[in-house]
XYZ file of C-alpha atoms in Angstrom:
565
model
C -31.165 0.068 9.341
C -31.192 3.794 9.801
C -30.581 5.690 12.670
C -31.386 9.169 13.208
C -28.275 11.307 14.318
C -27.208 14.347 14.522
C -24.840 15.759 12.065
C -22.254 15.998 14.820
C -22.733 12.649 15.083
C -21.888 11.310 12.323
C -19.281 13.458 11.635
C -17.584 12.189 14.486
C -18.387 8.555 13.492
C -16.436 8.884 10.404
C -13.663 10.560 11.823
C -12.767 7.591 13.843
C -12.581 5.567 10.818
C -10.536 7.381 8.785
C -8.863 10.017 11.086
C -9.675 13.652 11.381
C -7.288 15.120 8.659
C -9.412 12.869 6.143
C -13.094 13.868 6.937
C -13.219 18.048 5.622
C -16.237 19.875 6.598
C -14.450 23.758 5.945
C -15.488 25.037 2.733
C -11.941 25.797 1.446
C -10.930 22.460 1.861
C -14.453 20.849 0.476
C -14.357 23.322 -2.827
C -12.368 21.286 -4.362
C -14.440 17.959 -3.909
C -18.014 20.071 -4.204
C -17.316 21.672 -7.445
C -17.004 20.029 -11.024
C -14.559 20.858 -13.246
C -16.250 22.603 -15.794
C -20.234 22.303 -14.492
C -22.002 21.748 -11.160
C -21.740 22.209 -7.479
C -23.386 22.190 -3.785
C -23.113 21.659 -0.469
C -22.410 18.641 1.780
C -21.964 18.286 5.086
C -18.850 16.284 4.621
C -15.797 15.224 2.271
C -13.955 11.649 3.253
C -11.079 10.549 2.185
C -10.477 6.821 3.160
C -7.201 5.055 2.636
C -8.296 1.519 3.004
C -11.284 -0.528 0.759
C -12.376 -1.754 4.427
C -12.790 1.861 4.902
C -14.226 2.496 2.369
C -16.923 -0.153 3.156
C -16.747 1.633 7.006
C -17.919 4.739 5.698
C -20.619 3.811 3.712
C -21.979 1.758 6.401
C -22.146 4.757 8.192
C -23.441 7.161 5.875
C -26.357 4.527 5.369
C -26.843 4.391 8.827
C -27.344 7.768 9.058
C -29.802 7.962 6.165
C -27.169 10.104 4.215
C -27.090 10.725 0.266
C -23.322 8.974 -0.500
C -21.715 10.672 -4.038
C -18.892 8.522 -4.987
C -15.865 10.732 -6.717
C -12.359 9.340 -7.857
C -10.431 12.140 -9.751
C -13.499 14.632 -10.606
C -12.463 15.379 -13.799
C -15.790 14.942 -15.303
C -17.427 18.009 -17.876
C -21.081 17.602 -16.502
C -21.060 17.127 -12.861
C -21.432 14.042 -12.675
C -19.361 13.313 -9.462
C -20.400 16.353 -6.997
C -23.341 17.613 -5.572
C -25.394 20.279 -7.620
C -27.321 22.616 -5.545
C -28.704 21.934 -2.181
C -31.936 20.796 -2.344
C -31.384 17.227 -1.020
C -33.661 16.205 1.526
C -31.393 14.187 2.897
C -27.392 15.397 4.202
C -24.794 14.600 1.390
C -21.253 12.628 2.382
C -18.673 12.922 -0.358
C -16.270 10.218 -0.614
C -13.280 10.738 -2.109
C -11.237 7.193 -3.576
C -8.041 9.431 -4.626
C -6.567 7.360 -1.601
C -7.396 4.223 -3.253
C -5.073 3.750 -6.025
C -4.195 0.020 -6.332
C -3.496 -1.587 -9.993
C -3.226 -5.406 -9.856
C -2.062 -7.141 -13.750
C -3.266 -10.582 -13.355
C -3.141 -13.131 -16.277
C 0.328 -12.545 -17.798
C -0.685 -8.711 -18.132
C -3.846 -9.378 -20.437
C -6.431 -7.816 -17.399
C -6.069 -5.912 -14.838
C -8.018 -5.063 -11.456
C -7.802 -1.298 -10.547
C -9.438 -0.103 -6.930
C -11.186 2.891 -6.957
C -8.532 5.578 -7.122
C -6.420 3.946 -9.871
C -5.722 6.406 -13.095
C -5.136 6.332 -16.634
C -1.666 7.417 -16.277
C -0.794 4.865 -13.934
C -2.485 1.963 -15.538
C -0.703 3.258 -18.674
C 2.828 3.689 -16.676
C 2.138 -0.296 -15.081
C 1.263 -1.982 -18.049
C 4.427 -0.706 -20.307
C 6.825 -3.458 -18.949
C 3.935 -5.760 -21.171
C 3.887 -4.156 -24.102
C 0.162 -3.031 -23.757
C -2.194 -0.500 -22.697
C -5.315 0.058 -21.294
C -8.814 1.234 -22.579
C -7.741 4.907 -23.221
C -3.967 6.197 -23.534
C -4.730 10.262 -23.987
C -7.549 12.362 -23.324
C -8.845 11.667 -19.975
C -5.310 10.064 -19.116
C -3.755 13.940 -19.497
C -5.640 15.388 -16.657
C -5.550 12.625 -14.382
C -9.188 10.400 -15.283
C -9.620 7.483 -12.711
C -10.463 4.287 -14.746
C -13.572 3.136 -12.542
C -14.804 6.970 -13.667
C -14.051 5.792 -17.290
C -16.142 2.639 -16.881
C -19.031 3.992 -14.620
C -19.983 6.468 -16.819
C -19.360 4.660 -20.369
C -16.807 6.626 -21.535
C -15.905 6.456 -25.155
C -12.198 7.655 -25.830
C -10.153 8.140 -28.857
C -9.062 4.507 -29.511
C -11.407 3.642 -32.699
C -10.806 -0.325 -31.844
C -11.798 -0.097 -28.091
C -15.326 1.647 -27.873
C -16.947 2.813 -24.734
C -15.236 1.577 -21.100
C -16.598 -1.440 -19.779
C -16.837 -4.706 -17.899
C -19.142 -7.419 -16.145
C -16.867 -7.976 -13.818
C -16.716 -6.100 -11.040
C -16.833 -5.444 -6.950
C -19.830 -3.204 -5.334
C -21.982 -2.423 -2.641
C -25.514 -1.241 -3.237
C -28.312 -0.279 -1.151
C -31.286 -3.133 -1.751
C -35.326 -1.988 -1.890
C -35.366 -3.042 1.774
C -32.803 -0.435 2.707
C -29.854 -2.894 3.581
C -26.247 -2.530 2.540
C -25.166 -5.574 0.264
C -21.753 -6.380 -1.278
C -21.820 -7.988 -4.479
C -18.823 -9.395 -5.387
C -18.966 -10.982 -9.443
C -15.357 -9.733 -10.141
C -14.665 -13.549 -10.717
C -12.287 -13.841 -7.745
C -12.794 -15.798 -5.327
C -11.520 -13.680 -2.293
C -13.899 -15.035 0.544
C -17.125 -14.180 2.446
C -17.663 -11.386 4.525
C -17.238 -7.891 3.227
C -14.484 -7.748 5.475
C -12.835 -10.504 4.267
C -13.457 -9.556 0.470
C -11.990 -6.157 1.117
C -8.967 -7.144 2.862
C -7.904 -9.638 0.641
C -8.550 -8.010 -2.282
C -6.113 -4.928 -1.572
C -3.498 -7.239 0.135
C -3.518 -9.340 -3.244
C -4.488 -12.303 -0.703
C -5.155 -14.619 -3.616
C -3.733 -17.040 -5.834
C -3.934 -17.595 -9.696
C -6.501 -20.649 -9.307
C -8.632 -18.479 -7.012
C -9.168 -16.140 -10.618
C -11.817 -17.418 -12.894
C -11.876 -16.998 -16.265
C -14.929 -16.877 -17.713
C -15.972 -16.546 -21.436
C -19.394 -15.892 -20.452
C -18.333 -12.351 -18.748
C -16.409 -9.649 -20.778
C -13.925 -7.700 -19.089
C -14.380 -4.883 -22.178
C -16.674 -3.981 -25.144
C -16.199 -7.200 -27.467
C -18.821 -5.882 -30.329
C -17.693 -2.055 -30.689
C -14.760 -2.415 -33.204
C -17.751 -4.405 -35.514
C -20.197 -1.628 -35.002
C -17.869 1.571 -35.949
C -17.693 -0.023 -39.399
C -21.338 0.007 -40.239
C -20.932 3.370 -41.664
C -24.013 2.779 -43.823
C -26.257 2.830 -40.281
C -28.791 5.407 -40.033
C -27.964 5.080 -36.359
C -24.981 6.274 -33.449
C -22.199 3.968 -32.928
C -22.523 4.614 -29.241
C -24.002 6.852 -26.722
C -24.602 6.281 -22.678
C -28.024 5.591 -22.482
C -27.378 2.622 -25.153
C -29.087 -0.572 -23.546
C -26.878 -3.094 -24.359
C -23.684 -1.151 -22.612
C -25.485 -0.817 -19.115
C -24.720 -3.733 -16.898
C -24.181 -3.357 -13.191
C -21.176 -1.065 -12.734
C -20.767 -0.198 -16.253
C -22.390 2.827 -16.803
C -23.860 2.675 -13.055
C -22.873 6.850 -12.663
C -22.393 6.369 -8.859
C -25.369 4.683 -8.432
C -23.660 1.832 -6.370
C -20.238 2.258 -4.420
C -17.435 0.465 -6.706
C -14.656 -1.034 -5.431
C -12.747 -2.516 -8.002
C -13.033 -3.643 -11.900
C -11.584 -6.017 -13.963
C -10.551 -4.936 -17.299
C -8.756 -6.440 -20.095
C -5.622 -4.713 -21.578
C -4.826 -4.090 -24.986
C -1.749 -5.038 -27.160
C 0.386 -1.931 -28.172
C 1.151 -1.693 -31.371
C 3.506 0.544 -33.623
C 1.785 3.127 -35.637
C 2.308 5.609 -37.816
C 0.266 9.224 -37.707
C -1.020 11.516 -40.537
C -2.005 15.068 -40.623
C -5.116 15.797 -43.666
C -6.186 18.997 -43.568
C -8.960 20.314 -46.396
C -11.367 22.982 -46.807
C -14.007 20.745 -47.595
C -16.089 18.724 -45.228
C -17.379 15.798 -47.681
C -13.327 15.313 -48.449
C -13.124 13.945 -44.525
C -16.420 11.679 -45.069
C -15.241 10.193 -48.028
C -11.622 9.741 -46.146
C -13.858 8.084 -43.111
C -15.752 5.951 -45.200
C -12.268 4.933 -46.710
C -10.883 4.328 -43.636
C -13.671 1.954 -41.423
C -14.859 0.114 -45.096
C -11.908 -0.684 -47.113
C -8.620 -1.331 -44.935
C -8.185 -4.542 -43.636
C -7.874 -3.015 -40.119
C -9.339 -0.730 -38.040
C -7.333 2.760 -37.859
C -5.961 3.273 -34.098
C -7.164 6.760 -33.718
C -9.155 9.561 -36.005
C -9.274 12.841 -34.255
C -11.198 16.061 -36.280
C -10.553 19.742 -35.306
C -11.752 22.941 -36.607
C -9.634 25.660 -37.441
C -11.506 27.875 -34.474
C -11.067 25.162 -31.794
C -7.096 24.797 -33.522
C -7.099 28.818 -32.847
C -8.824 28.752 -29.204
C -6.630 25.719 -28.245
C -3.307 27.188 -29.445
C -4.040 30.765 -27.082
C -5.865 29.345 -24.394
C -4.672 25.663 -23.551
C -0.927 26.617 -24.408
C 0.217 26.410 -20.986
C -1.527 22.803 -20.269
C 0.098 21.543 -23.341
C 3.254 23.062 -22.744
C 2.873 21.693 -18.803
C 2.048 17.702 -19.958
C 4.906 17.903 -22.318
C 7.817 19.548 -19.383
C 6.299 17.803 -16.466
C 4.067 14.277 -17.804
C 0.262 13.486 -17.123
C 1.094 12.265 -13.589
C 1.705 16.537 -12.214
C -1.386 17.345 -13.881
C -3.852 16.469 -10.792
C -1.753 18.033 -8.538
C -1.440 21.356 -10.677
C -4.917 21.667 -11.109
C -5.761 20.921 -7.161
C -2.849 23.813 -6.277
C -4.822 26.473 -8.424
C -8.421 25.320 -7.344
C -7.031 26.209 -3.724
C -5.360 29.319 -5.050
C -9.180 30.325 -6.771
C -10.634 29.735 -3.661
C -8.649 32.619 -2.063
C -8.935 35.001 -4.859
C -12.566 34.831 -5.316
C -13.073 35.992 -1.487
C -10.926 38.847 -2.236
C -13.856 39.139 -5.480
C -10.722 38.778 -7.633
C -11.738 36.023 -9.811
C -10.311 34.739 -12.676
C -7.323 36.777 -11.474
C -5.343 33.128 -11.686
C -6.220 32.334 -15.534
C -6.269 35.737 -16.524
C -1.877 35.559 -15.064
C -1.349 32.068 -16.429
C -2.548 33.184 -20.243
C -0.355 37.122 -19.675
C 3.163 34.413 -19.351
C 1.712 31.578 -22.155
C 1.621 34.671 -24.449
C 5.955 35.472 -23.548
C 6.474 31.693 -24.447
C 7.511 30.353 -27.836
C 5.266 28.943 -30.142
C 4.718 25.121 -29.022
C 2.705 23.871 -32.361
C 4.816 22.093 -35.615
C 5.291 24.384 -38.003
C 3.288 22.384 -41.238
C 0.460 22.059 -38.498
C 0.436 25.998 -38.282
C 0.907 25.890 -41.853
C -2.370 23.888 -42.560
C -4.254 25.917 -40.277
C -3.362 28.687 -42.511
C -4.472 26.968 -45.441
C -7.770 24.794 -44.158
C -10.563 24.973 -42.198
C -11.039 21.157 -40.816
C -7.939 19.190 -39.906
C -8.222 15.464 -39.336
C -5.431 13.339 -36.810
C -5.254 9.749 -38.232
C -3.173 7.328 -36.060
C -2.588 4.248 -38.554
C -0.819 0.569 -37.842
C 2.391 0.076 -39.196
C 1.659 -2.876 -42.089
C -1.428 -0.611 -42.948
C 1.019 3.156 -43.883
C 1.322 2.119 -47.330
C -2.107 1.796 -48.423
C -3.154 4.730 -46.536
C -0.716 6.730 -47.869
C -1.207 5.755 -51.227
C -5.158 6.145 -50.741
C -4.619 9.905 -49.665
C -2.032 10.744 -52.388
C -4.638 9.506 -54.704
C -7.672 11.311 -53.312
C -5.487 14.931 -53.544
C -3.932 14.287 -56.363
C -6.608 15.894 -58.454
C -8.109 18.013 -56.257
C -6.920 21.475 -54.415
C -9.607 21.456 -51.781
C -6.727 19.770 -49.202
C -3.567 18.393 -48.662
C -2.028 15.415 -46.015
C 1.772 14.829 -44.515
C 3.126 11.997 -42.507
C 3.929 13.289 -39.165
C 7.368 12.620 -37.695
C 7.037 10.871 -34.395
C 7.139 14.850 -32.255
C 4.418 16.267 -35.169
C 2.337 13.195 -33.976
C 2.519 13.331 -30.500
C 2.370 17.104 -30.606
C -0.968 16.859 -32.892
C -2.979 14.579 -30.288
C -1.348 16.452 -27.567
C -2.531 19.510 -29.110
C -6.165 18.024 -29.864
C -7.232 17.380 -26.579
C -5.656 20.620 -25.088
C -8.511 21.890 -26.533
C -11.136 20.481 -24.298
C -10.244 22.567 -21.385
C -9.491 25.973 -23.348
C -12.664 27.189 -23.717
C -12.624 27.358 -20.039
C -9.662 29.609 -19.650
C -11.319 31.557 -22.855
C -14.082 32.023 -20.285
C -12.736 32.961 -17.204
C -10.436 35.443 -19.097
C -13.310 37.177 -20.801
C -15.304 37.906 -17.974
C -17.132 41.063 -18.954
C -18.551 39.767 -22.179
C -18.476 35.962 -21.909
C -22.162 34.677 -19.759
C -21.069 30.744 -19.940
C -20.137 27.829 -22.270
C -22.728 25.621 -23.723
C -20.758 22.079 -24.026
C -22.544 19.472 -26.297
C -21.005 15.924 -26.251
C -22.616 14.337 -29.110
C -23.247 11.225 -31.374
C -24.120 11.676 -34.678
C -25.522 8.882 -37.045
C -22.887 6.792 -38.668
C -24.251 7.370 -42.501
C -24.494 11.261 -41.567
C -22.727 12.602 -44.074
C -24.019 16.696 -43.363
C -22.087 16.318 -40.007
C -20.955 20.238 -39.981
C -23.289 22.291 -38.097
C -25.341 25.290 -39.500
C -27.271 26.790 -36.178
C -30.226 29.329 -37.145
C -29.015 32.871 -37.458
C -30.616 33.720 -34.210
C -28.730 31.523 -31.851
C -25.438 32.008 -34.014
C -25.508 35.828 -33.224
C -25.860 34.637 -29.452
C -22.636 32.902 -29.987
C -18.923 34.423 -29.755
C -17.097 31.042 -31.050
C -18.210 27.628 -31.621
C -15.525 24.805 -31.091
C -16.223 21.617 -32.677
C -13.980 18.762 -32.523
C -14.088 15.130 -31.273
C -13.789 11.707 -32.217
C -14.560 11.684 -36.106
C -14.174 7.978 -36.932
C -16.489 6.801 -34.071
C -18.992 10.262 -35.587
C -18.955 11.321 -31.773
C -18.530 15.111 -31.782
C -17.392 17.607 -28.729
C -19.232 21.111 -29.664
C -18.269 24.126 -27.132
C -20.510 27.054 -27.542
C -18.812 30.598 -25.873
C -22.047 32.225 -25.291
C -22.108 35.739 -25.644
C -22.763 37.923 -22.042
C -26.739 38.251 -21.271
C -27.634 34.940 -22.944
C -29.438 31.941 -21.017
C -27.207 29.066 -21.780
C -29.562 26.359 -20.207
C -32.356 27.888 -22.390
C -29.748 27.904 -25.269
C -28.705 24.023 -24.988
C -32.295 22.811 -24.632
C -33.121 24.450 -27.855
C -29.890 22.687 -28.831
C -31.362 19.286 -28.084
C -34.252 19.705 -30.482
C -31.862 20.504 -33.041
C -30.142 17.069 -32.555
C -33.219 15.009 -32.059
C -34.284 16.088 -35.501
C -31.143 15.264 -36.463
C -31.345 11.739 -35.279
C -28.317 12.793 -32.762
C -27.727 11.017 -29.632
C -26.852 12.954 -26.519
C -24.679 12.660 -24.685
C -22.525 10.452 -26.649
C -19.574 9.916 -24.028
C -19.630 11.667 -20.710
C -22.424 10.486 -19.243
C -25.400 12.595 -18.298
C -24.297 14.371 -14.799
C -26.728 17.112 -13.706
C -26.604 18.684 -17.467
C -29.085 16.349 -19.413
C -31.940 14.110 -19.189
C -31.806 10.704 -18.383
C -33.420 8.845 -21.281
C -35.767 5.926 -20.022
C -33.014 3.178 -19.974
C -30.885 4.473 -18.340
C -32.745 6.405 -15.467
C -34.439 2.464 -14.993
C -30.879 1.025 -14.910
C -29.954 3.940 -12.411
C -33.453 3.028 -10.444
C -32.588 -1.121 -10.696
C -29.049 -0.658 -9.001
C -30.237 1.954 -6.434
C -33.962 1.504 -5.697
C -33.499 3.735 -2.467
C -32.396 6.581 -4.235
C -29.599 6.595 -1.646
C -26.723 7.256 -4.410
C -25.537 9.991 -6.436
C -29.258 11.368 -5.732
C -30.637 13.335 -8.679
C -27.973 12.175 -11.378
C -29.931 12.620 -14.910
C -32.116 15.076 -13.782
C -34.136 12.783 -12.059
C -35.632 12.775 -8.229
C -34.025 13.756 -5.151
C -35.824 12.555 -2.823
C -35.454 9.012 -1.054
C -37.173 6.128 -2.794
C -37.427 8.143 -6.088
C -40.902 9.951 -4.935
């Protein structure tokens, strides 16, 4: 039932849950929470931090109370601001609550699942799950800059791992608001951990429960079971997955905030030696007929297929030198913390109307390091334009190798090596520094740069034209294009550094037609945030789980205002 109160209020009410240093109301301390890391922000009246799930639970309670919009964030380190407010229209007060407090991992079942709370990364999971020999859902990518698992599966995120397909589970913990305004906790994790929410809560992070209390049910999946059957089809005239796909949105998975999670169950995967290779070729249909090779004829699914272009191998080397240089000195685990230390340090600069001061003294000391790329890498982005990644199992080298020798043996359009175990680190390493340096290209070019346009795209799995050729108009708008992405799975990351003067919104939507006709779906992996459209499925899964509108209000593009008027 809600109350009216006064902002004061309520503010107060939540500081004597979880202590004054964890509610922030100053803007320097909020800026960090409020702002996405590449797209998006707004106000909110307040940022909380709890450390406890019964906090947690606390806190919502009292933002429904006091009819307040709740955005649920883990590690914000999503591309389309999907976890912070965007603009401040609301017509009701936004509360932003932070899980990064939250970080519990729980293996159950001999190390074959897992349960992470809210605040539980990639890294982590990754670090935990070693002792077992296996891994979880994604091992690089999001996992370098800190990605919270429930992020991963709330918003259907794909990764690299060709076998594993987009995050998800049925099995999960959550509170949601119901159509007669009441806070409910739903518990179908498939624990039993008691009644109340209080009791739930409690005994969930104290691990207050024994092995027969787990239930193992073949009837709920704890990942995607189909995904690694799908990626083959590669005769399909359709995507092999995209977030508004209807049979990948169930409860939490792909919920985008739209209910308050507080804990998954996932299943972990066996790891498995592997061997990498390093094809690089100046003509596109060489890499189809390579795919096609790959997901048709061996007897097992490749591990990984990563494609970059020569320009995003270029923009990467300059501009995301000193992330790839920091993961490889310091691990994944600093990278958070690094990034939180120079938000704060932005924050500053920009009042003094010195911004981009910070990037523009970070890239001045990358360019006094030595090179940090493999010298045949560097030597194949001398010689070709697309470069394709291929992490292959062990008992599956030969034939690949043999495959590829075959394939260049009478042609000089490309060329492949066998990485040694540094060349293939240093490749994938390499591969996804790339996402964030057309950011740093941005906020070091100023004076000509307007924005980036940042597609995240799924092409159809029989496209064989996958290279982009944009109309001469908009390519004269553009300063560079990066494409790169997940080339097995045909799911494609295109960063447009859009020229100073140009409308980028105007620019992407004319983007979007340009995909629909060619049967492209959008976005393929990082859910829609305040940058696209909700497509009908979704937006009515986003209206089933939140019929209040009390959640993550206006995710999609869709209403703002209570009760979805």
């Amino acid at each position: 039932m809600t109350t009216q109160q006064s902002p004061h209020q309520t503010i107060q009410n939540l500081i004597n849950i979880v202590g004054k240093q964890h509610v922030l109301t100053d803007d320097n301390d909020t800026r960090l929470y409020r702002q996405g890391r590449r797209y998006g922000s707004g106000h909110v009246l307040a940022v909380v931090v709890p450390g406890t799930l019964l906090e947690q639970w606390q806190v919502l309670k009292t933002a429904v109370d006091a009819d307040c919009i709740v955005i649920m964030q883990a590690a914000n380190t999503g591309l389309t601001g999907g976890s912070t407010p965007f603009g401040d229209d609301y017509d009701r007060p936004v509360i932003l609550m932070s899980t990064r407090r939250l970080a519990g991992i729980q293996v159950i079942n001999e190390g074959k699942q897992v349960i992470c709370l809210p605040g539980a990364t990639l890294d982590k999971l990754e670090k935990d799950l070693a002792q077992f020999n296996r891994e979880p859902h994604s091992v690089i990518g999001s996992s370098c800059i800190g990605a919270s698992v429930l992020g991963g599966v709330c918003n259907n995120s794909g990764g690299a791992l060709v076998r594993r397909g987009p995050a998800y589970t049925e099995l999960a913990l959550y509170a949601q608001v119901n159509s007669s305004g009441e806070l409910e906790l739903v518990n179908h994790l498939g624990v039993n951990l008691g009644n109340t929410p209080e009791e739930i809560l409690t005994a969930l992070e104290n691990k207050n429960y024994q092995i027969n209390d787990i239930v193992n049910n073949s009837s709920c999946c704890a990942s995607d079971q189909r995904y690694s059957h799908d990626v083959k089809q590669v005769d399909e005239n359709t995507p092999a997955r995209f977030n508004a796909d209807p049979s990948r949105l169930f409860e939490a998975s792909g919920s985008a905030g739209k209910v308050c999670v507080f804990a998954v169950r996932l299943d972990t995967f066996e790891k498995i030696p592997s061997q990498v290779f390093y094809v690089g070729t100046n003509l596109h249909d060489d890499l189809t007929e390579i795919r096609r090779f790959l997901l048709k004829d061996l007897p097992r699914l490749p591990i990984a297929g990563e494609y970059i272009h020569r320009i995003a191998y270029d923009i990467g080397a300059e501009y995301g030198k000193d992330t790839f240089m920091f993961i490889e000195k310091f691990g994944t685990a600093k990278v958070p913390a690094a990034f939180a230390m120079k938000d704060k340090v932005d924050g500053y600069l920009e009042k003094l109307h010195l911004r981009g001061l910070s990037d523009k003294v970070l890239q001045l000391v990358t360019k006094f390091l030595p090179n940090h790329l493999p010298k045949r890498m560097n030597e194949f982005r001398n010689l070709y334009e697309h470069h394709l990644v291929i992490r292959i199992e062990n008992q599956d080298v030969d034939q690949v190798e043999r495959y590829l020798k075959d394939y260049f043996s009478n042609r000089n359009s490309g060329n492949f090596f066998k990485c040694s175990d540094e060349e293939g680190r240093k490749a994938f390493l390499h591969r996804f520094a790339v996402a964030g340096a057309a950011i740093r290209y941005r906020d070091t070019h100023r004076s000509e740069v307007e924005d980036i346009v940042a597609l995240d795209i799924a092409l159809r799995r029989n496209d064989r034209e996958w290279v982009e050729t944009l109309p001469k108009a908009m390519d004269e708008q553009i300063i560079h294009k990066l494409y790169y992405g997940h080339f097995l799975c045909h799911v494609f990351h295109q960063d447009y550094i859009v020229k100073k003067g140009v409308d980028p919104l105007a620019m992407e939507h004319e983007m979007w037609h340009l995909l629909d006709d060619r049967g492209a779906e959008y976005p393929a992996e990082h859910n829609v945030g305040h940058l696209y459209v909700a497509k009908p499925a979704l937006k009515n899964h986003y209206q089933k789980l939140d019929p209040t509108n009390s959640f993550n209000v206006g995710i999609g593009q869709t209403s703002k205002l209570k009760h979805w008027k």
